[in-house]
Coordinates of C-alpha atoms and ligand atoms in Angstrom, one line a residue:
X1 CA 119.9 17.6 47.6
X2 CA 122.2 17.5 50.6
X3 CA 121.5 19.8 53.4
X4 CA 124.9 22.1 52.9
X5 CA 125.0 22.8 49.5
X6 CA 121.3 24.5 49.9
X7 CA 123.2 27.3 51.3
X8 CA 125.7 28.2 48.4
X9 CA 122.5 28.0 46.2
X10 CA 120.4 30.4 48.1
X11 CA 123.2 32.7 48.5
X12 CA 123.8 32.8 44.6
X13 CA 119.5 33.1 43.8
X14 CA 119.8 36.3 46.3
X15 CA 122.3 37.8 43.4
X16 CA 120.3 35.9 40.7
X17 CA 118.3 38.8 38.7
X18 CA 115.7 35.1 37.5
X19 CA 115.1 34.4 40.5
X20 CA 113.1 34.9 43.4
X21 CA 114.1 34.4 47.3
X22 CA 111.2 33.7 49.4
X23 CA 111.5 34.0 52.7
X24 CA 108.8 33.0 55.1
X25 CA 104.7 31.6 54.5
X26 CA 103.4 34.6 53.8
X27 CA 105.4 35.4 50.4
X28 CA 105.4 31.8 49.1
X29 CA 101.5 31.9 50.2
X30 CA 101.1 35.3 48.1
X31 CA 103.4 33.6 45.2
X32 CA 101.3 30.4 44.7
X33 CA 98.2 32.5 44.9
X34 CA 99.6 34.5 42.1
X35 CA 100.7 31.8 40.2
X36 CA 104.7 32.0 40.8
X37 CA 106.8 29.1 39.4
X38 CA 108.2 27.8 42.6
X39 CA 111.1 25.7 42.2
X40 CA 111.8 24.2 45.5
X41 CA 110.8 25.0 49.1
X42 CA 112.7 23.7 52.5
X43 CA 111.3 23.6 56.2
X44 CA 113.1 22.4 59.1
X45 CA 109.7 21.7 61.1
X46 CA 107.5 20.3 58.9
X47 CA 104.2 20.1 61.5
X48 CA 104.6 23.6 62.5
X49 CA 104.4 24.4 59.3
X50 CA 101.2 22.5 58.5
X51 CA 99.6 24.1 61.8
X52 CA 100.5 27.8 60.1
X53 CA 99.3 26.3 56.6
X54 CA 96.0 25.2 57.4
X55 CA 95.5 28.6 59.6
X56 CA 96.9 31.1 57.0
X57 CA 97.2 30.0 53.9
X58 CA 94.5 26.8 53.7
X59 CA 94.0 27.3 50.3
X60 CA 98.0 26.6 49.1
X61 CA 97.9 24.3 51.7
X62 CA 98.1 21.2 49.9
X63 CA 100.7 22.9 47.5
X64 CA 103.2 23.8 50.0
X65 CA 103.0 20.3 51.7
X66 CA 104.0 18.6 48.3
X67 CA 106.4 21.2 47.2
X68 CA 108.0 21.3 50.6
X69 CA 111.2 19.2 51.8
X70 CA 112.7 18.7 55.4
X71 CA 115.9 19.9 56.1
X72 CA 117.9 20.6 59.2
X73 CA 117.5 23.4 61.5
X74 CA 121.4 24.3 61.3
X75 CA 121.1 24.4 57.1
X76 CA 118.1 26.0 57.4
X77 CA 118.9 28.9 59.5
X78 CA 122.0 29.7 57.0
X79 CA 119.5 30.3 53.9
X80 CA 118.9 33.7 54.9
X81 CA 120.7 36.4 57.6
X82 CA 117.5 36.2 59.1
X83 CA 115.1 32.9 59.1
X84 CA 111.8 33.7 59.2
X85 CA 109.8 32.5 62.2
X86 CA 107.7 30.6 59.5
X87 CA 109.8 28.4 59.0
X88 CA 109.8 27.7 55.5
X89 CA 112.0 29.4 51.9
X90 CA 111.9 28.7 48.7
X91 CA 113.0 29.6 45.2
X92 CA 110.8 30.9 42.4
X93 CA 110.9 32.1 38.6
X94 CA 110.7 36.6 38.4
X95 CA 108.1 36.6 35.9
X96 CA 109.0 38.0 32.4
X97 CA 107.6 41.8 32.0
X98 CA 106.9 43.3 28.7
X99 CA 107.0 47.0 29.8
X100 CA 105.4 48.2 26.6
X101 CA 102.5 46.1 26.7
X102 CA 102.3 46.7 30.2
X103 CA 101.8 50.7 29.7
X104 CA 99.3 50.5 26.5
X105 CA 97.2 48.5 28.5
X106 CA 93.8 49.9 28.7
X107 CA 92.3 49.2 32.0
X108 CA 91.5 52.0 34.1
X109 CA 94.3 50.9 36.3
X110 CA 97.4 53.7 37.6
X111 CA 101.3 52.8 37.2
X112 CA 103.3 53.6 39.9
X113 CA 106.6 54.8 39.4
X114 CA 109.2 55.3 42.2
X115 CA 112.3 57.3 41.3
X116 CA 115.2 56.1 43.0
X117 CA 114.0 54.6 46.2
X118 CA 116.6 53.5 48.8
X119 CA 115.0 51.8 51.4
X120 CA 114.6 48.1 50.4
X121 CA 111.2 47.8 53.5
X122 CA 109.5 50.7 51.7
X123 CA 109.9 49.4 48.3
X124 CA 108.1 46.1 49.7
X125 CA 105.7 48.2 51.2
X126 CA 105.3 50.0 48.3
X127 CA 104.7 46.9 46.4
X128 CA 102.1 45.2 48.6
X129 CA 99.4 48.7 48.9
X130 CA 100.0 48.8 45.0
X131 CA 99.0 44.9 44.5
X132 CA 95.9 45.6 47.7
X133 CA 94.7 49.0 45.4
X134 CA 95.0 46.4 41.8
X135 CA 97.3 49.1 40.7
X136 CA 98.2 48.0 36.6
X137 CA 102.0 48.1 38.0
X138 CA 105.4 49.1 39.8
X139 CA 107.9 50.4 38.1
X140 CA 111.3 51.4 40.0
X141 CA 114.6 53.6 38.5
X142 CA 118.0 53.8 40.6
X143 CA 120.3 51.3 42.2
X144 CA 118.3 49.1 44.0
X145 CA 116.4 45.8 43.3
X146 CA 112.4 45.6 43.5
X147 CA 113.0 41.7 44.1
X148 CA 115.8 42.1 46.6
X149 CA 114.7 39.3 48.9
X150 CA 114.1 42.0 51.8
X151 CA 111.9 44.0 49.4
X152 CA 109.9 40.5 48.7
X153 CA 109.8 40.0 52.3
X154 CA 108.0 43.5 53.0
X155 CA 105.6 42.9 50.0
X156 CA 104.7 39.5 51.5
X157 CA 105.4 38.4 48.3
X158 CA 103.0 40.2 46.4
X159 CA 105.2 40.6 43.6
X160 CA 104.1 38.3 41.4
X161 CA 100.6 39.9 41.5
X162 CA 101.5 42.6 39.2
X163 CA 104.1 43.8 37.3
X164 CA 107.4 44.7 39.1
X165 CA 110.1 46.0 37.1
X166 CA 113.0 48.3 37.2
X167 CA 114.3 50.8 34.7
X168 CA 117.8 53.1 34.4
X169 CA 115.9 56.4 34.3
X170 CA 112.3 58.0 34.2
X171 CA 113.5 58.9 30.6
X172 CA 113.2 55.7 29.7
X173 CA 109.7 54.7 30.5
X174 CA 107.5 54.4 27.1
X175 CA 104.4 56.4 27.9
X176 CA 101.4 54.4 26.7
X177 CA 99.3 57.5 26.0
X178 CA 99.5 58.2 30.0
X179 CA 99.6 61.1 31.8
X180 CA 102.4 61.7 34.1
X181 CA 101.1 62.8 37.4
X182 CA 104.3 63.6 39.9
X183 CA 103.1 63.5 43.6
X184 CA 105.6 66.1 45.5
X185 CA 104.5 67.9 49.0
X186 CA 104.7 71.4 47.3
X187 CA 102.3 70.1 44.6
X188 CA 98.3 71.7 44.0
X189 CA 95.7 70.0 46.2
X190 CA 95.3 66.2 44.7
X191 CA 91.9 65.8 43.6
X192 CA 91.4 61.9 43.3
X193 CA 88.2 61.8 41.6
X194 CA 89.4 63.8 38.8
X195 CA 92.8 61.3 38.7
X196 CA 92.8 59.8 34.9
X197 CA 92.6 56.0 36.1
X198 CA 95.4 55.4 33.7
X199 CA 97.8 57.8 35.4
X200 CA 101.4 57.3 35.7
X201 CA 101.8 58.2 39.3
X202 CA 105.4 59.7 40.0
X203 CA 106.5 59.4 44.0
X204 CA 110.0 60.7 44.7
X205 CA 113.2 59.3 47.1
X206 CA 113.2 59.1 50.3
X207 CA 114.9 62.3 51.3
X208 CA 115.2 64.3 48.2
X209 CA 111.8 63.7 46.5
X210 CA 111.7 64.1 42.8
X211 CA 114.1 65.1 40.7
X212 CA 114.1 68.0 38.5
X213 CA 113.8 66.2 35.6
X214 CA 111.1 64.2 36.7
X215 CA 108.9 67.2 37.4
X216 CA 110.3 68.6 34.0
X217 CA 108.3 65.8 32.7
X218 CA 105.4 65.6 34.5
X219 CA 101.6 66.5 33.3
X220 CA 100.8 67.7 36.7
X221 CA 102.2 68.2 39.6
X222 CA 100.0 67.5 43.0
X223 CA 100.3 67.1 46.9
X224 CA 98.8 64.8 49.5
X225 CA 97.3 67.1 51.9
X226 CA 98.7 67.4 55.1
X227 CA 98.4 69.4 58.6
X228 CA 100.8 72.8 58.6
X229 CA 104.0 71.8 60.0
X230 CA 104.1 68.5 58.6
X231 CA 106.8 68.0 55.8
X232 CA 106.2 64.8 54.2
X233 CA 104.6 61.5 54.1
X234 CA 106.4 58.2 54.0
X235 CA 107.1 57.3 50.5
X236 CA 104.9 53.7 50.7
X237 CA 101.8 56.0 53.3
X238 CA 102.3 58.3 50.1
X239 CA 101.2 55.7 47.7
X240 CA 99.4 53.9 50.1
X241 CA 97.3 57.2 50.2
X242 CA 97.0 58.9 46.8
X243 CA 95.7 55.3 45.3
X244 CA 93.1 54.5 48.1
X245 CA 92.0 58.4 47.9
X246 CA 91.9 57.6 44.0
X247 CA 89.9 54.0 44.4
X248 CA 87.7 55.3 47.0
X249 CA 86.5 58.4 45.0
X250 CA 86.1 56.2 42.2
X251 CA 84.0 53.5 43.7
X252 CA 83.6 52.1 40.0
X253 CA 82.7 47.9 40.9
X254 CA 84.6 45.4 38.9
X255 CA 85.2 42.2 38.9
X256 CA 89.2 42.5 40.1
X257 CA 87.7 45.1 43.2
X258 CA 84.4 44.0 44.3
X259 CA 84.2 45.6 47.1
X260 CA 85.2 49.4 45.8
Ligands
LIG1 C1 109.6 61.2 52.2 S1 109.0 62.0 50.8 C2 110.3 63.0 50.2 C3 110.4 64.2 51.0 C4 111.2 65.3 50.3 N1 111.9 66.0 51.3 C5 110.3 66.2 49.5 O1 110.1 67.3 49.9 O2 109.7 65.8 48.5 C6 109.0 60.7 49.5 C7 108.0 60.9 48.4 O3 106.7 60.7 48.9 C8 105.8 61.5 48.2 N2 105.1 62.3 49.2 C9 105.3 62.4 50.6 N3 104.4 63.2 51.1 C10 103.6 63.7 50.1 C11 102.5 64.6 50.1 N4 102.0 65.2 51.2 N5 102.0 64.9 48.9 C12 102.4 64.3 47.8 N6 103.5 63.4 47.8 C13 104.1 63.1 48.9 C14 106.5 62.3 47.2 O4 106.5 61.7 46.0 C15 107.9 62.3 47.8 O5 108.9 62.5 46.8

Protein backbone atom coordinates (compact mmCIF):
# COMPACT_ATOMS: atom_id res chain seq x y z
CA UNK A 1 0.00 0.00 0.00
CA UNK A 2 1.62 3.33 -0.80
CA UNK A 3 1.77 5.85 1.81
CA UNK A 4 -0.83 8.52 -0.04
CA UNK A 5 -3.50 6.51 -0.98
CA UNK A 6 -3.99 5.49 2.94
CA UNK A 7 -5.56 8.84 3.19
CA UNK A 8 -8.40 8.56 0.57
CA UNK A 9 -9.19 5.15 2.29
CA UNK A 10 -9.46 6.32 5.76
CA UNK A 11 -11.43 9.33 4.70
CA UNK A 12 -14.03 6.92 2.88
CA UNK A 13 -14.07 4.15 6.25
CA UNK A 14 -15.04 7.45 8.38
CA UNK A 15 -18.32 7.51 6.02
CA UNK A 16 -18.27 3.74 5.74
CA UNK A 17 -21.41 2.52 8.00
CA UNK A 18 -18.97 -1.46 8.00
CA UNK A 19 -16.44 0.00 9.20
CA UNK A 20 -14.68 1.11 12.11
CA UNK A 21 -11.95 4.08 12.46
CA UNK A 22 -9.64 3.60 15.25
CA UNK A 23 -7.88 6.19 16.33
CA UNK A 24 -5.20 5.88 18.85
CA UNK A 25 -3.87 2.48 21.32
CA UNK A 26 -6.38 2.59 23.55
CA UNK A 27 -9.42 1.81 21.06
CA UNK A 28 -7.49 -0.79 18.92
CA UNK A 29 -6.24 -2.19 22.48
CA UNK A 30 -10.09 -2.31 23.61
CA UNK A 31 -11.03 -3.75 20.01
CA UNK A 32 -8.56 -6.77 20.03
CA UNK A 33 -9.52 -7.38 23.60
CA UNK A 34 -13.07 -7.64 22.35
CA UNK A 35 -12.40 -9.56 19.57
CA UNK A 36 -12.79 -6.83 16.62
CA UNK A 37 -11.80 -7.82 13.07
CA UNK A 38 -8.98 -5.45 12.48
CA UNK A 39 -8.16 -5.05 8.96
CA UNK A 40 -5.04 -3.04 8.94
CA UNK A 41 -3.19 -0.77 11.35
CA UNK A 42 -0.35 2.09 10.43
CA UNK A 43 2.24 3.71 12.86
CA UNK A 44 4.72 6.23 11.83
CA UNK A 45 7.09 5.37 15.02
CA UNK A 46 7.08 1.94 15.33
CA UNK A 47 9.42 1.84 18.84
CA UNK A 48 7.36 4.31 20.55
CA UNK A 49 4.69 2.35 19.91
CA UNK A 50 6.12 -0.85 21.30
CA UNK A 51 7.26 1.25 24.58
CA UNK A 52 3.24 2.21 24.97
CA UNK A 53 2.39 -1.49 23.94
CA UNK A 54 4.28 -3.30 26.38
CA UNK A 55 3.17 -0.59 29.20
CA UNK A 56 -0.68 -0.42 28.29
CA UNK A 57 -1.81 -2.90 26.44
CA UNK A 58 0.90 -6.03 27.04
CA UNK A 59 -1.48 -8.41 26.49
CA UNK A 60 -2.33 -7.31 22.49
CA UNK A 61 1.04 -6.62 22.47
CA UNK A 62 2.21 -9.12 20.19
CA UNK A 63 -1.00 -8.49 18.02
CA UNK A 64 -0.46 -5.00 17.29
CA UNK A 65 3.26 -5.49 16.47
CA UNK A 66 2.24 -8.04 13.66
CA UNK A 67 -0.77 -6.34 12.47
CA UNK A 68 1.02 -2.96 12.48
CA UNK A 69 2.84 -1.32 9.29
CA UNK A 70 5.23 1.78 9.19
CA UNK A 71 4.29 4.64 7.40
CA UNK A 72 5.42 8.18 7.21
CA UNK A 73 4.72 10.82 9.61
CA UNK A 74 3.36 13.28 6.83
CA UNK A 75 0.65 10.28 5.57
CA UNK A 76 0.10 9.49 8.92
CA UNK A 77 -0.90 12.72 10.37
CA UNK A 78 -3.56 13.13 7.33
CA UNK A 79 -5.62 9.83 8.53
CA UNK A 80 -7.48 11.68 10.97
CA UNK A 81 -8.10 15.79 11.72
CA UNK A 82 -6.49 14.96 14.77
CA UNK A 83 -3.65 12.12 15.12
CA UNK A 84 -3.61 10.69 18.26
CA UNK A 85 -0.46 11.06 20.40
CA UNK A 86 -0.39 7.13 20.18
CA UNK A 87 0.64 7.02 17.26
CA UNK A 88 -1.08 4.27 15.78
CA UNK A 89 -4.92 3.82 13.48
CA UNK A 90 -6.45 1.25 12.07
CA UNK A 91 -9.48 -0.14 10.33
CA UNK A 92 -11.88 -2.73 11.77
CA UNK A 93 -15.27 -4.72 10.84
CA UNK A 94 -18.69 -2.97 13.10
CA UNK A 95 -19.89 -6.23 14.25
CA UNK A 96 -23.32 -7.40 12.95
CA UNK A 97 -26.22 -6.84 15.66
CA UNK A 98 -29.31 -8.76 15.82
CA UNK A 99 -31.51 -6.31 17.87
CA UNK A 100 -34.09 -8.84 18.51
CA UNK A 101 -32.05 -11.39 19.89
CA UNK A 102 -30.25 -8.79 21.68
CA UNK A 103 -33.54 -7.64 23.74
CA UNK A 104 -34.95 -11.37 24.51
CA UNK A 105 -31.84 -12.11 25.98
CA UNK A 106 -32.27 -13.23 29.43
CA UNK A 107 -29.33 -12.09 31.55
CA UNK A 108 -30.06 -9.83 34.22
CA UNK A 109 -28.31 -7.20 32.26
CA UNK A 110 -30.12 -3.25 31.48
CA UNK A 111 -30.27 -1.79 27.74
CA UNK A 112 -29.50 1.56 27.53
CA UNK A 113 -31.24 3.63 25.20
CA UNK A 114 -30.31 7.26 24.28
CA UNK A 115 -32.91 9.25 22.42
CA UNK A 116 -31.36 11.52 20.14
CA UNK A 117 -28.05 12.45 21.53
CA UNK A 118 -26.00 15.18 19.84
CA UNK A 119 -22.74 15.31 21.33
CA UNK A 120 -20.59 12.68 19.58
CA UNK A 121 -17.83 12.76 23.26
CA UNK A 122 -20.86 11.88 25.31
CA UNK A 123 -22.09 9.21 23.17
CA UNK A 124 -18.43 7.63 23.59
CA UNK A 125 -18.68 8.27 27.07
CA UNK A 126 -21.79 6.84 27.23
CA UNK A 127 -20.51 3.83 25.54
CA UNK A 128 -17.49 3.09 27.67
CA UNK A 129 -19.50 3.30 31.58
CA UNK A 130 -22.13 0.99 29.75
CA UNK A 131 -19.32 -1.57 28.54
CA UNK A 132 -17.30 -0.81 32.50
CA UNK A 133 -21.24 -1.56 34.26
CA UNK A 134 -21.53 -5.04 31.61
CA UNK A 135 -24.62 -3.30 30.56
CA UNK A 136 -26.56 -6.09 27.81
CA UNK A 137 -26.36 -2.89 25.30
CA UNK A 138 -26.49 0.67 23.68
CA UNK A 139 -28.96 1.47 21.58
CA UNK A 140 -29.12 5.16 20.03
CA UNK A 141 -32.25 7.03 17.86
CA UNK A 142 -31.59 10.43 15.95
CA UNK A 143 -29.08 11.72 13.49
CA UNK A 144 -25.91 10.86 14.71
CA UNK A 145 -23.53 7.82 14.44
CA UNK A 146 -22.64 5.58 17.63
CA UNK A 147 -19.44 4.59 15.59
CA UNK A 148 -18.53 8.04 14.41
CA UNK A 149 -14.80 7.74 14.87
CA UNK A 150 -14.95 10.65 17.60
CA UNK A 151 -17.57 8.64 19.47
CA UNK A 152 -15.10 5.40 19.22
CA UNK A 153 -12.43 7.59 20.34
CA UNK A 154 -14.39 8.68 23.65
CA UNK A 155 -15.39 4.98 24.20
CA UNK A 156 -11.75 3.97 23.93
CA UNK A 157 -12.97 1.68 21.73
CA UNK A 158 -15.20 -0.15 23.86
CA UNK A 159 -17.63 -0.71 21.25
CA UNK A 160 -17.08 -3.81 20.27
CA UNK A 161 -17.70 -5.05 23.86
CA UNK A 162 -21.28 -4.95 23.58
CA UNK A 163 -23.84 -4.25 21.34
CA UNK A 164 -23.90 -0.67 19.79
CA UNK A 165 -26.64 0.06 17.46
CA UNK A 166 -28.76 2.79 16.26
CA UNK A 167 -32.42 2.94 15.39
CA UNK A 168 -34.97 5.78 13.55
CA UNK A 169 -37.22 6.07 16.56
CA UNK A 170 -37.89 4.71 20.23
CA UNK A 171 -41.05 3.31 18.45
CA UNK A 172 -39.14 1.08 16.77
CA UNK A 173 -37.31 -0.81 19.51
CA UNK A 174 -38.87 -4.54 19.83
CA UNK A 175 -39.41 -4.80 23.63
CA UNK A 176 -38.17 -8.19 24.69
CA UNK A 177 -40.61 -8.47 27.61
CA UNK A 178 -38.68 -5.36 29.15
CA UNK A 179 -39.75 -2.65 31.11
CA UNK A 180 -39.19 0.76 29.94
CA UNK A 181 -37.74 2.81 32.73
CA UNK A 182 -37.33 6.68 31.31
CA UNK A 183 -34.69 8.46 33.60
CA UNK A 184 -35.91 12.42 33.45
CA UNK A 185 -34.85 14.98 36.47
CA UNK A 186 -38.63 15.57 37.31
CA UNK A 187 -38.95 11.72 37.69
CA UNK A 188 -39.87 9.80 41.41
CA UNK A 189 -36.77 9.04 43.58
CA UNK A 190 -34.82 6.11 41.55
CA UNK A 191 -34.68 3.19 43.67
CA UNK A 192 -31.81 0.97 42.22
CA UNK A 193 -32.25 -2.11 44.17
CA UNK A 194 -35.74 -2.40 43.13
CA UNK A 195 -34.42 -1.73 39.19
CA UNK A 196 -35.69 -5.03 37.05
CA UNK A 197 -32.09 -6.03 35.92
CA UNK A 198 -33.51 -6.35 32.51
CA UNK A 199 -34.63 -2.73 32.28
CA UNK A 200 -34.65 -0.69 29.26
CA UNK A 201 -33.18 2.44 30.66
CA UNK A 202 -34.46 5.65 28.68
CA UNK A 203 -31.91 8.83 29.06
CA UNK A 204 -32.99 11.87 27.07
CA UNK A 205 -30.92 14.73 24.71
CA UNK A 206 -28.75 16.85 25.81
CA UNK A 207 -30.86 19.90 26.26
CA UNK A 208 -34.32 18.86 25.85
CA UNK A 209 -34.46 15.51 27.66
CA UNK A 210 -36.98 13.09 26.62
CA UNK A 211 -39.51 13.48 24.40
CA UNK A 212 -43.08 13.17 24.98
CA UNK A 213 -43.49 10.28 23.33
CA UNK A 214 -40.88 8.51 25.00
CA UNK A 215 -42.35 9.23 28.42
CA UNK A 216 -45.76 8.24 26.67
CA UNK A 217 -44.14 4.93 26.54
CA UNK A 218 -42.37 4.44 29.48
CA UNK A 219 -43.20 1.86 32.53
CA UNK A 220 -41.88 4.28 34.94
CA UNK A 221 -40.63 7.32 35.09
CA UNK A 222 -37.57 8.14 37.74
CA UNK A 223 -34.91 10.78 38.71
CA UNK A 224 -31.25 10.72 39.75
CA UNK A 225 -31.25 12.59 42.90
CA UNK A 226 -29.68 15.69 43.10
CA UNK A 227 -29.02 18.84 45.55
CA UNK A 228 -31.98 21.76 45.14
CA UNK A 229 -30.80 24.04 42.61
CA UNK A 230 -29.19 21.69 40.52
CA UNK A 231 -30.96 21.05 37.05
CA UNK A 232 -29.50 18.14 35.45
CA UNK A 233 -26.82 15.69 35.26
CA UNK A 234 -24.63 15.15 32.21
CA UNK A 235 -26.25 12.64 29.93
CA UNK A 236 -23.08 9.95 30.05
CA UNK A 237 -22.66 11.02 34.57
CA UNK A 238 -26.50 10.19 34.19
CA UNK A 239 -25.88 6.72 32.99
CA UNK A 240 -22.67 6.55 34.40
CA UNK A 241 -24.80 6.89 37.69
CA UNK A 242 -28.18 5.16 37.52
CA UNK A 243 -26.18 1.77 36.33
CA UNK A 244 -23.43 1.83 39.10
CA UNK A 245 -26.32 2.89 41.77
CA UNK A 246 -28.23 -0.20 40.02
CA UNK A 247 -24.89 -2.67 40.14
CA UNK A 248 -23.84 -1.59 43.49
CA UNK A 249 -27.29 -2.22 45.11
CA UNK A 250 -27.32 -5.42 43.47
CA UNK A 251 -23.97 -6.75 44.49
CA UNK A 252 -25.22 -10.21 42.81
CA UNK A 253 -21.31 -11.98 41.84
CA UNK A 254 -20.98 -13.35 38.43
CA UNK A 255 -18.56 -14.46 36.44
CA UNK A 256 -18.71 -11.31 33.78
CA UNK A 257 -18.50 -8.81 37.35
CA UNK A 258 -16.43 -10.48 39.86
CA UNK A 259 -15.90 -7.84 41.77
CA UNK A 260 -19.74 -6.49 42.32
C1 LIG B 1 -28.57 17.01 30.33
S1 LIG B 1 -29.95 16.06 30.69
C2 LIG B 1 -31.30 16.91 29.93
C3 LIG B 1 -31.76 18.08 30.67
C4 LIG B 1 -33.13 18.52 30.26
N1 LIG B 1 -33.20 19.94 30.36
C5 LIG B 1 -34.18 17.84 31.14
O1 LIG B 1 -34.76 18.52 31.96
O2 LIG B 1 -34.41 16.64 31.01
C6 LIG B 1 -29.83 14.67 29.62
C7 LIG B 1 -30.49 13.43 30.14
O3 LIG B 1 -29.76 12.94 31.26
C8 LIG B 1 -30.65 12.28 32.15
N2 LIG B 1 -30.57 12.96 33.46
C9 LIG B 1 -29.83 14.03 33.80
N3 LIG B 1 -29.97 14.32 35.10
C10 LIG B 1 -30.84 13.40 35.60
C11 LIG B 1 -31.39 13.15 36.91
N4 LIG B 1 -31.08 13.89 37.95
N5 LIG B 1 -32.24 12.12 37.04
C12 LIG B 1 -32.57 11.33 36.00
N6 LIG B 1 -32.08 11.53 34.75
C13 LIG B 1 -31.22 12.53 34.55
C14 LIG B 1 -32.03 12.38 31.57
O4 LIG B 1 -32.34 11.21 30.86
C15 LIG B 1 -31.90 13.58 30.64
O5 LIG B 1 -32.85 13.52 29.61
Amino acid sequence: VQDGSLIPRFGRARRDPTLAVLEGLHPLKHALRFGADVIEAYTDDPSELARLCARLAPDVARTIAEITRPIGRTAFDELAPLAPSTRVMALARRPRIDLDAVLANAAPAPVVLLENPRDLGNMGACVRVCAAADAAAVITTGSHDPWHPDALRAAAGLHFALPVTRIDSAACVPSGGRPTIALDPAGEPLDPAGLDPRSLLAFGTERHGLSRELLGMADARVRIPMRPGVSSLNLATSVAAALFGWRLAMRAVSSRFPEA
